[in-house]
Amino acid sequence: TGNGYVPCRGFAAGRYDAVKAAGLADPRFPFLDGYRTGSHLKYLHRLIDWCAAAGTELVLLDVPVTADLEARYAAAFAEYRGRLAEVEGDRGVTVLRVSRDDAGLTDAAFADVTHLNRDGAARLSDRVRAM
């Protein structure tokens, strides 16, 4: 779309950065209401095992999301971060945690509530490189 972000069908009409810049209410993404934080764990453990067998270090990045999304799903994010801490402690996987503030991310850095636009991705990449 000119800024490095190619939205999935359904996101195109609700670009978060544009909606917020216009002063409108944040777009709703009802598919997130059914999201369960533990659904990825069996695949994550497989990935950890595969990396260990291949002699490859796995580093996970806890990518920031919008403040609106974190506020709306505070309990889910607390559970998610707890699961990351368990994987980190139990499996010895490094988890890089970067907050929106640490990376200098504002609403304008997000193409939707979960994906960064080009500027946001560049800011996050710069912060991760500095870690």
Coordinates of C-alpha atoms in Angstrom, one line a residue, residues 23-116:
G23 CA -9.6 11.2 15.4
L24 CA -12.1 8.3 15.0
A25 CA -12.8 5.5 17.4
D26 CA -10.5 2.5 17.1
P27 CA -11.6 -0.2 14.6
R28 CA -13.0 -3.4 16.1
F29 CA -11.6 -6.8 15.2
P30 CA -14.1 -9.3 16.5
F31 CA -12.0 -12.3 15.5
L32 CA -9.8 -11.4 18.5
D33 CA -12.7 -12.1 20.9
G34 CA -12.2 -15.8 20.3
Y35 CA -8.4 -15.8 20.5
R36 CA -6.9 -18.1 23.1
T37 CA -3.3 -17.4 24.3
G38 CA -2.5 -21.1 24.8
S39 CA -3.4 -22.2 21.3
H40 CA 0.1 -21.7 20.0
L41 CA 2.0 -23.6 22.7
K42 CA 2.2 -27.0 21.1
Y43 CA 3.7 -25.4 18.0
L44 CA 6.0 -23.3 20.0
H45 CA 7.3 -26.3 21.9
R46 CA 7.9 -28.1 18.6
L47 CA 9.8 -25.1 17.3
I48 CA 11.9 -25.0 20.5
D49 CA 12.7 -28.7 20.1
W50 CA 13.5 -28.3 16.4
C51 CA 15.9 -25.4 17.1
A52 CA 17.6 -27.3 19.9
A53 CA 18.1 -30.4 17.6
A54 CA 19.5 -28.2 14.8
G55 CA 21.8 -26.3 17.2
T56 CA 20.0 -23.0 16.5
E57 CA 19.3 -20.4 19.2
L58 CA 15.7 -19.4 19.3
V59 CA 14.9 -15.8 20.4
L60 CA 11.3 -14.8 20.8
L61 CA 10.2 -11.2 20.5
D62 CA 7.2 -10.0 22.5
V63 CA 6.0 -7.5 19.9
P64 CA 4.1 -4.5 21.3
V65 CA 0.5 -4.0 20.3
T66 CA -1.7 -0.9 20.5
A67 CA -2.7 0.5 23.9
D68 CA -6.4 0.1 22.9
L69 CA -5.9 -3.6 22.3
E70 CA -4.0 -4.2 25.6
A71 CA -6.7 -2.3 27.5
R72 CA -9.5 -4.2 25.9
Y73 CA -7.9 -7.6 26.5
A74 CA -5.9 -6.9 29.7
A75 CA -6.5 -10.4 31.2
A76 CA -5.5 -12.1 27.9
F77 CA -2.3 -10.2 27.7
A78 CA -1.4 -10.9 31.3
E79 CA -2.0 -14.6 30.6
Y80 CA 0.1 -14.4 27.4
R81 CA 3.0 -12.8 29.2
G82 CA 2.8 -15.3 31.9
R83 CA 3.0 -18.1 29.4
L84 CA 6.0 -16.5 27.8
A85 CA 7.7 -16.3 31.2
E86 CA 7.0 -20.0 31.7
V87 CA 8.5 -20.9 28.4
E88 CA 11.5 -18.7 29.1
G89 CA 12.1 -20.3 32.5
D90 CA 11.2 -23.9 31.7
R91 CA 12.8 -24.2 28.3
G92 CA 15.6 -21.6 28.5
V93 CA 14.4 -19.6 25.5
T94 CA 15.3 -15.9 25.4
V95 CA 12.4 -13.6 25.2
L96 CA 13.0 -10.0 24.2
R97 CA 10.4 -7.6 25.7
V98 CA 10.0 -4.2 24.1
S99 CA 7.3 -1.9 25.3
R100 CA 5.7 0.7 23.1
D101 CA 7.4 3.5 25.1
D102 CA 10.8 1.8 24.8
A103 CA 10.5 1.6 21.0
G104 CA 8.9 5.1 20.7
L105 CA 5.7 3.6 19.3
T106 CA 2.5 5.7 19.2
D107 CA -0.8 4.9 17.5
A108 CA 0.6 6.2 14.3
A109 CA 3.1 3.3 14.2
F110 CA 0.3 0.7 13.9
A111 CA -1.4 -0.3 10.6
D112 CA -4.0 -2.2 12.7
V113 CA -4.2 -3.2 16.4
T114 CA -1.7 -6.0 16.0
H115 CA 0.6 -5.1 13.1
L116 CA 3.1 -2.3 12.8

